[in-house]
Amino acid sequence: MRNKKERELISFDYAMKYILRQKDNFDILEGFLIALLKDDNIKILDLLESESNKNSHSAKLNRVDLIVKDSNKRKMIIEIQYDREDDFMERVIWETSKTIVDNLNVDEPYGNIDKVISINILYFNLGRGKGYIYRGKTIIEDLSEQYNEKIKKNVPINDLKLTRDVFPEYYFIMVDRFHNIINGDLDEWIYLFKNSEIDEKFKAKHIDKVQEKLSILKMSLKEKQKYDVHIKEKKIAKSVIKSAIAEGEAKGKAEGRAEGKAETIIEIAKSLIAQNIDIEIIEKTTKLNINEIQSLITQQLKK
């Protein structure tokens, strides 16, 4: 067995941003999707630009996503999310709906709508539950008398047969709940997401390509330096945001006044600016608007 250093891999969020977007590396994403969707025929045709990836890489320390188009005309939104958002589920629904709309031309019939699958790799616990893989889909129920009778008997209802499966599906993988117990191909991929390494015994399709293509040891010096900056920025951002929020909450409770809370928010924003945290993250953390944040940046530069 090789030592841990030899097996250390690039974090999956970094790989999604810079490495898996190259056509030669589509097979790694295909392997993950094959394990998740239990479809051996998945073939990625293209990666479509996502709204959240149009800014600089430092603006996306909390999340990274891409849209995959496969040979079955499905669009798959794959997102890695690190920190909890109050409106996370609403945003997931919005992005799924937007993807459907954006990929149907005005003059096209509704019959050309592509199926969209939202795949969310989360490093926090979403809601209550003990599991680490959840799937959500649209269920159409028969509410007639016959249905009610079957419900009493616990008989599943599958009366309505649709000609085409077009409703969006949602997958939520909660990495922190995974206990490194391998029970199938998908668990091997989740092990990779959590530990940034794989075991030599793993057998999932294409997972053998991961060690070859995502090894830190195979990076050039320039690539390694860029990767180190990414990891450092991510750690600093998460630490600063958590500390700032905790400090703000403590001051707000102690002062109990609207003016005090406002002053605390300004101080938090200044702290984040001093750490060179991206404006988008400051906006999300403090709820200040862009103009207010720009004004504080200008003040800082004049000092």
PDB file of C-alpha atoms in Angstrom:
ATOM      1  CA  MET A   1       0.000   0.000   0.000  1.00  0.00           C
ATOM      2  CA  ARG A   2       1.367   3.429  -0.929  1.00  0.00           C
ATOM      3  CA  ASN A   3       1.708   6.061   1.789  1.00  0.00           C
ATOM      4  CA  LYS A   4      -0.872   8.826   2.259  1.00  0.00           C
ATOM      5  CA  LYS A   5       1.292  11.488   0.586  1.00  0.00           C
ATOM      6  CA  GLU A   6       1.527   9.442  -2.597  1.00  0.00           C
ATOM      7  CA  ARG A   7      -2.254   9.040  -2.667  1.00  0.00           C
ATOM      8  CA  GLU A   8      -3.128  12.690  -1.909  1.00  0.00           C
ATOM      9  CA  LEU A   9      -5.384  14.200  -4.552  1.00  0.00           C
ATOM     10  CA  ILE A  10      -6.489  17.649  -5.627  1.00  0.00           C
ATOM     11  CA  SER A  11      -9.683  18.737  -3.835  1.00  0.00           C
ATOM     12  CA  PHE A  12     -12.733  18.015  -5.974  1.00  0.00           C
ATOM     13  CA  ASP A  13     -13.964  21.630  -5.992  1.00  0.00           C
ATOM     14  CA  TYR A  14     -10.639  22.791  -7.465  1.00  0.00           C
ATOM     15  CA  ALA A  15     -10.743  19.958  -9.989  1.00  0.00           C
ATOM     16  CA  MET A  16     -14.234  21.005 -11.083  1.00  0.00           C
ATOM     17  CA  LYS A  17     -13.091  24.597 -11.569  1.00  0.00           C
ATOM     18  CA  TYR A  18      -9.950  23.971 -13.574  1.00  0.00           C
ATOM     19  CA  ILE A  19      -9.288  20.340 -14.483  1.00  0.00           C
ATOM     20  CA  LEU A  20     -12.542  18.475 -15.114  1.00  0.00           C
ATOM     21  CA  ARG A  21     -13.640  21.181 -17.561  1.00  0.00           C
ATOM     22  CA  GLN A  22     -11.084  19.869 -20.038  1.00  0.00           C
ATOM     23  CA  LYS A  23     -12.553  17.367 -22.498  1.00  0.00           C
ATOM     24  CA  ASP A  24      -9.785  14.848 -21.837  1.00  0.00           C
ATOM     25  CA  ASN A  25     -10.963  14.655 -18.228  1.00  0.00           C
ATOM     26  CA  PHE A  26     -14.713  14.288 -18.817  1.00  0.00           C
ATOM     27  CA  ASP A  27     -14.368  10.577 -18.024  1.00  0.00           C
ATOM     28  CA  ILE A  28     -13.949  11.341 -14.303  1.00  0.00           C
ATOM     29  CA  LEU A  29     -17.230  13.256 -14.161  1.00  0.00           C
ATOM     30  CA  GLU A  30     -18.866  10.538 -16.245  1.00  0.00           C
ATOM     31  CA  GLY A  31     -17.738   7.920 -13.726  1.00  0.00           C
ATOM     32  CA  PHE A  32     -19.335   9.836 -10.846  1.00  0.00           C
ATOM     33  CA  LEU A  33     -22.591  10.368 -12.783  1.00  0.00           C
ATOM     34  CA  ILE A  34     -22.734   6.699 -13.813  1.00  0.00           C
ATOM     35  CA  ALA A  35     -22.468   5.668 -10.147  1.00  0.00           C
ATOM     36  CA  LEU A  36     -25.050   8.218  -8.973  1.00  0.00           C
ATOM     37  CA  LEU A  37     -27.674   7.758 -11.696  1.00  0.00           C
ATOM     38  CA  LYS A  38     -27.003   4.042 -12.284  1.00  0.00           C
ATOM     39  CA  ASP A  39     -26.748   4.639 -16.020  1.00  0.00           C
ATOM     40  CA  ASP A  40     -23.759   3.059 -17.768  1.00  0.00           C
ATOM     41  CA  ASN A  41     -24.467   4.933 -20.995  1.00  0.00           C
ATOM     42  CA  ILE A  42     -23.763   8.460 -19.751  1.00  0.00           C
ATOM     43  CA  LYS A  43     -21.536  10.331 -22.157  1.00  0.00           C
ATOM     44  CA  ILE A  44     -20.788  14.009 -21.561  1.00  0.00           C
ATOM     45  CA  LEU A  45     -21.108  16.038 -24.737  1.00  0.00           C
ATOM     46  CA  ASP A  46     -20.400  19.491 -23.388  1.00  0.00           C
ATOM     47  CA  LEU A  47     -20.030  21.700 -20.308  1.00  0.00           C
ATOM     48  CA  LEU A  48     -22.213  24.790 -20.302  1.00  0.00           C
ATOM     49  CA  GLU A  49     -21.168  27.963 -18.500  1.00  0.00           C
ATOM     50  CA  SER A  50     -22.972  28.526 -15.214  1.00  0.00           C
ATOM     51  CA  GLU A  51     -23.887  32.003 -13.961  1.00  0.00           C
ATOM     52  CA  SER A  52     -21.979  31.495 -10.726  1.00  0.00           C
ATOM     53  CA  ASN A  53     -18.699  30.845 -12.528  1.00  0.00           C
ATOM     54  CA  LYS A  54     -18.540  34.016 -14.606  1.00  0.00           C
ATOM     55  CA  ASN A  55     -16.576  36.018 -12.044  1.00  0.00           C
ATOM     56  CA  SER A  56     -13.044  35.530 -10.762  1.00  0.00           C
ATOM     57  CA  HIS A  57     -12.211  32.290  -8.996  1.00  0.00           C
ATOM     58  CA  SER A  58     -11.829  34.113  -5.661  1.00  0.00           C
ATOM     59  CA  ALA A  59     -15.514  35.056  -5.830  1.00  0.00           C
ATOM     60  CA  LYS A  60     -16.533  31.435  -5.600  1.00  0.00           C
ATOM     61  CA  LEU A  61     -14.821  30.182  -2.468  1.00  0.00           C
ATOM     62  CA  ASN A  62     -18.090  28.951  -0.995  1.00  0.00           C
ATOM     63  CA  ARG A  63     -19.508  27.184  -4.029  1.00  0.00           C
ATOM     64  CA  VAL A  64     -18.607  25.990  -7.488  1.00  0.00           C
ATOM     65  CA  ASP A  65     -20.873  24.514 -10.094  1.00  0.00           C
ATOM     66  CA  LEU A  66     -21.103  23.513 -13.724  1.00  0.00           C
ATOM     67  CA  ILE A  67     -23.779  22.335 -16.124  1.00  0.00           C
ATOM     68  CA  VAL A  68     -23.276  19.044 -17.943  1.00  0.00           C
ATOM     69  CA  LYS A  69     -25.023  18.095 -21.170  1.00  0.00           C
ATOM     70  CA  ASP A  70     -25.082  14.367 -21.835  1.00  0.00           C
ATOM     71  CA  SER A  71     -25.906  12.111 -24.769  1.00  0.00           C
ATOM     72  CA  ASN A  72     -29.481  11.591 -23.507  1.00  0.00           C
ATOM     73  CA  LYS A  73     -30.228  15.339 -23.785  1.00  0.00           C
ATOM     74  CA  ARG A  74     -30.188  15.808 -20.039  1.00  0.00           C
ATOM     75  CA  LYS A  75     -28.755  18.890 -18.374  1.00  0.00           C
ATOM     76  CA  MET A  76     -27.082  18.232 -15.028  1.00  0.00           C
ATOM     77  CA  ILE A  77     -26.264  21.030 -12.624  1.00  0.00           C
ATOM     78  CA  ILE A  78     -23.417  19.790 -10.448  1.00  0.00           C
ATOM     79  CA  GLU A  79     -22.678  22.007  -7.457  1.00  0.00           C
ATOM     80  CA  ILE A  80     -20.298  21.834  -4.527  1.00  0.00           C
ATOM     81  CA  GLN A  81     -21.462  23.947  -1.585  1.00  0.00           C
ATOM     82  CA  TYR A  82     -19.443  24.519   1.583  1.00  0.00           C
ATOM     83  CA  ASP A  83     -21.466  26.863   3.767  1.00  0.00           C
ATOM     84  CA  ARG A  84     -25.150  26.873   4.672  1.00  0.00           C
ATOM     85  CA  GLU A  85     -27.465  29.395   2.975  1.00  0.00           C
ATOM     86  CA  ASP A  86     -30.836  30.360   4.432  1.00  0.00           C
ATOM     87  CA  ASP A  87     -32.441  30.175   0.997  1.00  0.00           C
ATOM     88  CA  PHE A  88     -30.361  27.317  -0.409  1.00  0.00           C
ATOM     89  CA  MET A  89     -33.324  25.136  -1.469  1.00  0.00           C
ATOM     90  CA  GLU A  90     -35.061  28.083  -3.124  1.00  0.00           C
ATOM     91  CA  ARG A  91     -31.909  28.878  -5.105  1.00  0.00           C
ATOM     92  CA  VAL A  92     -31.596  25.253  -6.218  1.00  0.00           C
ATOM     93  CA  ILE A  93     -35.159  25.346  -7.539  1.00  0.00           C
ATOM     94  CA  TRP A  94     -34.550  28.698  -9.247  1.00  0.00           C
ATOM     95  CA  GLU A  95     -31.375  27.497 -10.972  1.00  0.00           C
ATOM     96  CA  THR A  96     -33.110  24.332 -12.173  1.00  0.00           C
ATOM     97  CA  SER A  97     -35.997  26.356 -13.595  1.00  0.00           C
ATOM     98  CA  LYS A  98     -33.642  28.862 -15.195  1.00  0.00           C
ATOM     99  CA  THR A  99     -31.678  26.079 -16.863  1.00  0.00           C
ATOM    100  CA  ILE A 100     -34.886  24.712 -18.389  1.00  0.00           C
ATOM    101  CA  VAL A 101     -35.919  28.138 -19.683  1.00  0.00           C
ATOM    102  CA  ASP A 102     -32.476  29.136 -20.960  1.00  0.00           C
ATOM    103  CA  ASN A 103     -32.178  25.978 -23.038  1.00  0.00           C
ATOM    104  CA  LEU A 104     -35.518  26.341 -24.839  1.00  0.00           C
ATOM    105  CA  ASN A 105     -35.688  28.885 -27.645  1.00  0.00           C
ATOM    106  CA  VAL A 106     -38.752  31.120 -27.841  1.00  0.00           C
ATOM    107  CA  ASP A 107     -39.943  29.532 -31.081  1.00  0.00           C
ATOM    108  CA  GLU A 108     -39.454  25.929 -29.899  1.00  0.00           C
ATOM    109  CA  PRO A 109     -42.359  23.727 -28.750  1.00  0.00           C
ATOM    110  CA  TYR A 110     -42.526  22.745 -25.091  1.00  0.00           C
ATOM    111  CA  GLY A 111     -41.940  19.169 -26.217  1.00  0.00           C
ATOM    112  CA  ASN A 112     -38.269  20.098 -26.694  1.00  0.00           C
ATOM    113  CA  ILE A 113     -37.741  20.782 -22.990  1.00  0.00           C
ATOM    114  CA  ASP A 114     -34.705  18.936 -21.654  1.00  0.00           C
ATOM    115  CA  LYS A 115     -34.744  17.045 -18.383  1.00  0.00           C
ATOM    116  CA  VAL A 116     -32.676  18.784 -15.701  1.00  0.00           C
ATOM    117  CA  ILE A 117     -30.989  16.970 -12.819  1.00  0.00           C
ATOM    118  CA  SER A 118     -29.656  19.035  -9.917  1.00  0.00           C
ATOM    119  CA  ILE A 119     -26.758  17.315  -8.109  1.00  0.00           C
ATOM    120  CA  ASN A 120     -25.585  18.990  -4.909  1.00  0.00           C
ATOM    121  CA  ILE A 121     -22.443  17.907  -3.062  1.00  0.00           C
ATOM    122  CA  LEU A 122     -22.787  19.536   0.360  1.00  0.00           C
ATOM    123  CA  TYR A 123     -20.250  19.954   3.150  1.00  0.00           C
ATOM    124  CA  PHE A 124     -22.928  20.793   5.723  1.00  0.00           C
ATOM    125  CA  ASN A 125     -26.077  19.039   6.955  1.00  0.00           C
ATOM    126  CA  LEU A 126     -29.204  20.078   5.103  1.00  0.00           C
ATOM    127  CA  GLY A 127     -32.252  19.636   7.337  1.00  0.00           C
ATOM    128  CA  ARG A 128     -32.771  16.717   9.677  1.00  0.00           C
ATOM    129  CA  GLY A 129     -32.025  13.115   8.902  1.00  0.00           C
ATOM    130  CA  LYS A 130     -29.419  10.399   9.273  1.00  0.00           C
ATOM    131  CA  GLY A 131     -28.741   9.572   5.629  1.00  0.00           C
ATOM    132  CA  TYR A 132     -26.089  11.073   3.384  1.00  0.00           C
ATOM    133  CA  ILE A 133     -27.714  10.609  -0.067  1.00  0.00           C
ATOM    134  CA  TYR A 134     -31.172  12.013  -0.809  1.00  0.00           C
ATOM    135  CA  ARG A 135     -33.167  12.154  -4.023  1.00  0.00           C
ATOM    136  CA  GLY A 136     -36.156  14.378  -4.730  1.00  0.00           C
ATOM    137  CA  LYS A 137     -38.554  14.118  -7.652  1.00  0.00           C
ATOM    138  CA  THR A 138     -42.056  15.155  -8.665  1.00  0.00           C
ATOM    139  CA  ILE A 139     -44.751  12.697  -7.604  1.00  0.00           C
ATOM    140  CA  ILE A 140     -48.178  12.827  -9.260  1.00  0.00           C
ATOM    141  CA  GLU A 141     -50.816  11.217  -7.056  1.00  0.00           C
ATOM    142  CA  ASP A 142     -54.288   9.944  -7.865  1.00  0.00           C
ATOM    143  CA  LEU A 143     -56.625  11.592  -5.378  1.00  0.00           C
ATOM    144  CA  SER A 144     -59.744   9.742  -6.471  1.00  0.00           C
ATOM    145  CA  GLU A 145     -61.721   7.340  -4.310  1.00  0.00           C
ATOM    146  CA  GLN A 146     -59.806   4.392  -5.682  1.00  0.00           C
ATOM    147  CA  TYR A 147     -56.555   6.062  -4.627  1.00  0.00           C
ATOM    148  CA  ASN A 148     -57.810   6.681  -1.103  1.00  0.00           C
ATOM    149  CA  GLU A 149     -58.769   3.030  -0.747  1.00  0.00           C
ATOM    150  CA  LYS A 150     -55.323   1.935  -1.895  1.00  0.00           C
ATOM    151  CA  ILE A 151     -53.659   4.324   0.528  1.00  0.00           C
ATOM    152  CA  LYS A 152     -55.508   2.632   3.398  1.00  0.00           C
ATOM    153  CA  LYS A 153     -54.047  -0.675   2.271  1.00  0.00           C
ATOM    154  CA  ASN A 154     -50.551   0.767   1.696  1.00  0.00           C
ATOM    155  CA  VAL A 155     -50.652  -0.165  -1.997  1.00  0.00           C
ATOM    156  CA  PRO A 156     -48.276   1.951  -4.146  1.00  0.00           C
ATOM    157  CA  ILE A 157     -49.894   4.018  -6.895  1.00  0.00           C
ATOM    158  CA  ASN A 158     -48.393   3.866 -10.386  1.00  0.00           C
ATOM    159  CA  ASP A 159     -51.515   4.356 -12.480  1.00  0.00           C
ATOM    160  CA  LEU A 160     -50.419   7.446 -14.405  1.00  0.00           C
ATOM    161  CA  LYS A 161     -47.912   6.575 -17.102  1.00  0.00           C
ATOM    162  CA  LEU A 162     -46.186   9.607 -18.604  1.00  0.00           C
ATOM    163  CA  THR A 163     -44.935   9.460 -22.173  1.00  0.00           C
ATOM    164  CA  ARG A 164     -41.693  11.256 -21.288  1.00  0.00           C
ATOM    165  CA  ASP A 165     -39.773  11.809 -18.085  1.00  0.00           C
ATOM    166  CA  VAL A 166     -39.299  15.599 -18.042  1.00  0.00           C
ATOM    167  CA  PHE A 167     -39.682  16.651 -14.422  1.00  0.00           C
ATOM    168  CA  PRO A 168     -36.482  17.816 -12.680  1.00  0.00           C
ATOM    169  CA  GLU A 169     -34.778  15.585 -10.133  1.00  0.00           C
ATOM    170  CA  TYR A 170     -32.689  16.662  -7.182  1.00  0.00           C
ATOM    171  CA  TYR A 171     -29.824  14.830  -5.480  1.00  0.00           C
ATOM    172  CA  PHE A 172     -28.274  15.957  -2.201  1.00  0.00           C
ATOM    173  CA  ILE A 173     -25.048  14.301  -1.035  1.00  0.00           C
ATOM    174  CA  MET A 174     -24.085  15.310   2.513  1.00  0.00           C
ATOM    175  CA  VAL A 175     -20.385  14.529   2.692  1.00  0.00           C
ATOM    176  CA  ASP A 176     -19.987  15.139   6.452  1.00  0.00           C
ATOM    177  CA  ARG A 177     -22.561  12.431   7.225  1.00  0.00           C
ATOM    178  CA  PHE A 178     -20.621   9.817   5.277  1.00  0.00           C
ATOM    179  CA  HIS A 179     -18.705   7.497   7.638  1.00  0.00           C
ATOM    180  CA  ASN A 180     -16.178   6.103   5.103  1.00  0.00           C
ATOM    181  CA  ILE A 181     -18.039   2.793   4.872  1.00  0.00           C
ATOM    182  CA  ILE A 182     -18.028   1.574   1.264  1.00  0.00           C
ATOM    183  CA  ASN A 183     -21.179  -0.244   0.145  1.00  0.00           C
ATOM    184  CA  GLY A 184     -21.102   0.464  -3.572  1.00  0.00           C
ATOM    185  CA  ASP A 185     -19.626   2.482  -6.435  1.00  0.00           C
ATOM    186  CA  LEU A 186     -21.166   5.794  -5.350  1.00  0.00           C
ATOM    187  CA  ASP A 187     -19.650   5.466  -1.870  1.00  0.00           C
ATOM    188  CA  GLU A 188     -16.216   5.286  -3.479  1.00  0.00           C
ATOM    189  CA  TRP A 189     -16.797   8.681  -5.094  1.00  0.00           C
ATOM    190  CA  ILE A 190     -18.154  10.200  -1.867  1.00  0.00           C
ATOM    191  CA  TYR A 191     -15.059   8.864  -0.081  1.00  0.00           C
ATOM    192  CA  LEU A 192     -13.016  10.856  -2.618  1.00  0.00           C
ATOM    193  CA  PHE A 193     -15.076  14.019  -1.975  1.00  0.00           C
ATOM    194  CA  LYS A 194     -14.525  13.712   1.770  1.00  0.00           C
ATOM    195  CA  ASN A 195     -10.907  12.554   1.965  1.00  0.00           C
ATOM    196  CA  SER A 196      -9.286  13.721  -1.301  1.00  0.00           C
ATOM    197  CA  GLU A 197      -7.895  10.219  -1.818  1.00  0.00           C
ATOM    198  CA  ILE A 198      -8.986   6.833  -3.127  1.00  0.00           C
ATOM    199  CA  ASP A 199      -8.178   3.265  -2.205  1.00  0.00           C
ATOM    200  CA  GLU A 200      -6.378   0.950  -4.630  1.00  0.00           C
ATOM    201  CA  LYS A 201      -9.235  -1.537  -4.235  1.00  0.00           C
ATOM    202  CA  PHE A 202     -11.913   0.846  -5.547  1.00  0.00           C
ATOM    203  CA  LYS A 203     -13.715  -0.530  -8.614  1.00  0.00           C
ATOM    204  CA  ALA A 204     -16.184   2.179  -9.715  1.00  0.00           C
ATOM    205  CA  LYS A 205     -16.059   2.968 -13.421  1.00  0.00           C
ATOM    206  CA  HIS A 206     -13.335   5.508 -14.301  1.00  0.00           C
ATOM    207  CA  ILE A 207     -12.304   6.031 -10.663  1.00  0.00           C
ATOM    208  CA  ASP A 208      -8.937   4.518 -11.602  1.00  0.00           C
ATOM    209  CA  LYS A 209      -8.349   7.626 -13.767  1.00  0.00           C
ATOM    210  CA  VAL A 210      -8.563   9.881 -10.687  1.00  0.00           C
ATOM    211  CA  GLN A 211      -5.128   9.010  -9.295  1.00  0.00           C
ATOM    212  CA  GLU A 212      -3.586   9.566 -12.705  1.00  0.00           C
ATOM    213  CA  LYS A 213      -5.243  12.927 -13.434  1.00  0.00           C
ATOM    214  CA  LEU A 214      -5.813  14.534 -10.029  1.00  0.00           C
ATOM    215  CA  SER A 215      -2.595  13.690  -8.189  1.00  0.00           C
ATOM    216  CA  ILE A 216      -0.985  16.652  -6.424  1.00  0.00           C
ATOM    217  CA  LEU A 217       2.453  15.105  -6.970  1.00  0.00           C
ATOM    218  CA  LYS A 218       1.970  15.293 -10.735  1.00  0.00           C
ATOM    219  CA  MET A 219       1.315  19.048 -10.699  1.00  0.00           C
ATOM    220  CA  SER A 220       3.946  21.372 -12.067  1.00  0.00           C
ATOM    221  CA  LEU A 221       5.481  23.877  -9.633  1.00  0.00           C
ATOM    222  CA  LYS A 222       3.316  26.665 -11.084  1.00  0.00           C
ATOM    223  CA  GLU A 223       0.140  24.577 -10.824  1.00  0.00           C
ATOM    224  CA  LYS A 224       1.026  23.576  -7.250  1.00  0.00           C
ATOM    225  CA  GLN A 225       1.531  27.215  -6.251  1.00  0.00           C
ATOM    226  CA  LYS A 226      -1.833  28.155  -7.753  1.00  0.00           C
ATOM    227  CA  TYR A 227      -3.501  25.254  -5.926  1.00  0.00           C
ATOM    228  CA  ASP A 228      -1.884  26.226  -2.604  1.00  0.00           C
ATOM    229  CA  VAL A 229      -3.262  29.761  -2.991  1.00  0.00           C
ATOM    230  CA  HIS A 230      -6.747  28.325  -3.623  1.00  0.00           C
ATOM    231  CA  ILE A 231      -6.633  26.159  -0.470  1.00  0.00           C
ATOM    232  CA  LYS A 232      -5.280  29.051   1.615  1.00  0.00           C
ATOM    233  CA  GLU A 233      -7.958  31.471   0.354  1.00  0.00           C
ATOM    234  CA  LYS A 234     -10.699  28.954   1.092  1.00  0.00           C
ATOM    235  CA  LYS A 235      -9.495  28.360   4.644  1.00  0.00           C
ATOM    236  CA  ILE A 236      -9.069  32.078   5.370  1.00  0.00           C
ATOM    237  CA  ALA A 237     -12.470  32.963   3.930  1.00  0.00           C
ATOM    238  CA  LYS A 238     -14.288  30.316   5.946  1.00  0.00           C
ATOM    239  CA  SER A 239     -12.445  31.247   9.138  1.00  0.00           C
ATOM    240  CA  VAL A 240     -12.937  35.001   8.751  1.00  0.00           C
ATOM    241  CA  ILE A 241     -16.610  34.683   7.871  1.00  0.00           C
ATOM    242  CA  LYS A 242     -17.350  32.427  10.858  1.00  0.00           C
ATOM    243  CA  SER A 243     -15.417  34.673  13.246  1.00  0.00           C
ATOM    244  CA  ALA A 244     -17.058  37.815  11.884  1.00  0.00           C
ATOM    245  CA  ILE A 245     -20.553  36.368  12.182  1.00  0.00           C
ATOM    246  CA  ALA A 246     -19.907  35.166  15.747  1.00  0.00           C
ATOM    247  CA  GLU A 247     -18.484  38.556  16.735  1.00  0.00           C
ATOM    248  CA  GLY A 248     -21.412  40.368  15.159  1.00  0.00           C
ATOM    249  CA  GLU A 249     -23.961  38.220  16.921  1.00  0.00           C
ATOM    250  CA  ALA A 250     -22.235  38.693  20.285  1.00  0.00           C
ATOM    251  CA  LYS A 251     -22.041  42.486  19.936  1.00  0.00           C
ATOM    252  CA  GLY A 252     -25.606  42.694  18.689  1.00  0.00           C
ATOM    253  CA  LYS A 253     -26.915  40.802  21.712  1.00  0.00           C
ATOM    254  CA  ALA A 254     -24.824  42.823  24.143  1.00  0.00           C
ATOM    255  CA  GLU A 255     -25.826  46.210  22.770  1.00  0.00           C
ATOM    256  CA  GLY A 256     -29.383  45.371  21.834  1.00  0.00           C
ATOM    257  CA  ARG A 257     -29.723  48.552  19.756  1.00  0.00           C
ATOM    258  CA  ALA A 258     -30.252  49.021  16.024  1.00  0.00           C
ATOM    259  CA  GLU A 259     -27.389  51.530  15.868  1.00  0.00           C
ATOM    260  CA  GLY A 260     -25.063  49.107  17.577  1.00  0.00           C
ATOM    261  CA  LYS A 261     -25.956  46.325  15.189  1.00  0.00           C
ATOM    262  CA  ALA A 262     -25.393  48.606  12.211  1.00  0.00           C
ATOM    263  CA  GLU A 263     -21.958  49.602  13.525  1.00  0.00           C
ATOM    264  CA  THR A 264     -21.088  45.963  14.081  1.00  0.00           C
ATOM    265  CA  ILE A 265     -22.013  45.070  10.493  1.00  0.00           C
ATOM    266  CA  ILE A 266     -19.770  47.879   9.222  1.00  0.00           C
ATOM    267  CA  GLU A 267     -16.885  46.594  11.357  1.00  0.00           C
ATOM    268  CA  ILE A 268     -17.412  43.066  10.030  1.00  0.00           C
ATOM    269  CA  ALA A 269     -17.358  44.371   6.457  1.00  0.00           C
ATOM    270  CA  LYS A 270     -14.134  46.293   7.147  1.00  0.00           C
ATOM    271  CA  SER A 271     -12.551  43.175   8.603  1.00  0.00           C
ATOM    272  CA  LEU A 272     -13.469  41.135   5.538  1.00  0.00           C
ATOM    273  CA  ILE A 273     -12.172  43.874   3.211  1.00  0.00           C
ATOM    274  CA  ALA A 274      -8.870  43.921   5.096  1.00  0.00           C
ATOM    275  CA  GLN A 275      -8.566  40.175   4.454  1.00  0.00           C
ATOM    276  CA  ASN A 276      -9.126  40.754   0.707  1.00  0.00           C
ATOM    277  CA  ILE A 277     -12.303  38.674   0.767  1.00  0.00           C
ATOM    278  CA  ASP A 278     -14.309  38.997  -2.428  1.00  0.00           C
ATOM    279  CA  ILE A 279     -17.135  41.562  -2.562  1.00  0.00           C
ATOM    280  CA  GLU A 280     -19.751  38.885  -3.286  1.00  0.00           C
ATOM    281  CA  ILE A 281     -18.878  37.034  -0.066  1.00  0.00           C
ATOM    282  CA  ILE A 282     -18.902  40.298   1.940  1.00  0.00           C
ATOM    283  CA  GLU A 283     -22.311  41.157   0.489  1.00  0.00           C
ATOM    284  CA  LYS A 284     -23.700  37.756   1.450  1.00  0.00           C
ATOM    285  CA  THR A 285     -22.227  37.857   4.973  1.00  0.00           C
ATOM    286  CA  THR A 286     -23.153  41.430   5.942  1.00  0.00           C
ATOM    287  CA  LYS A 287     -26.261  41.995   3.774  1.00  0.00           C
ATOM    288  CA  LEU A 288     -24.762  45.354   2.740  1.00  0.00           C
ATOM    289  CA  ASN A 289     -25.286  46.316  -0.893  1.00  0.00           C
ATOM    290  CA  ILE A 290     -22.476  46.649  -3.446  1.00  0.00           C
ATOM    291  CA  ASN A 291     -22.388  50.463  -3.279  1.00  0.00           C
ATOM    292  CA  GLU A 292     -22.006  50.433   0.511  1.00  0.00           C
ATOM    293  CA  ILE A 293     -19.176  47.908   0.300  1.00  0.00           C
ATOM    294  CA  GLN A 294     -17.444  49.871  -2.480  1.00  0.00           C
ATOM    295  CA  SER A 295     -17.662  52.995  -0.316  1.00  0.00           C
ATOM    296  CA  LEU A 296     -15.958  51.184   2.569  1.00  0.00           C
ATOM    297  CA  ILE A 297     -13.232  49.902   0.206  1.00  0.00           C
ATOM    298  CA  THR A 298     -12.632  53.466  -1.006  1.00  0.00           C
ATOM    299  CA  GLN A 299     -12.347  54.659   2.607  1.00  0.00           C
ATOM    300  CA  GLN A 300      -9.827  51.905   3.349  1.00  0.00           C
ATOM    301  CA  LEU A 301      -7.710  52.851   0.322  1.00  0.00           C
ATOM    302  CA  LYS A 302      -7.558  56.502   1.386  1.00  0.00           C
ATOM    303  CA  LYS A 303      -6.088  55.630   4.792  1.00  0.00           C
TER     304      LYS A 303
END
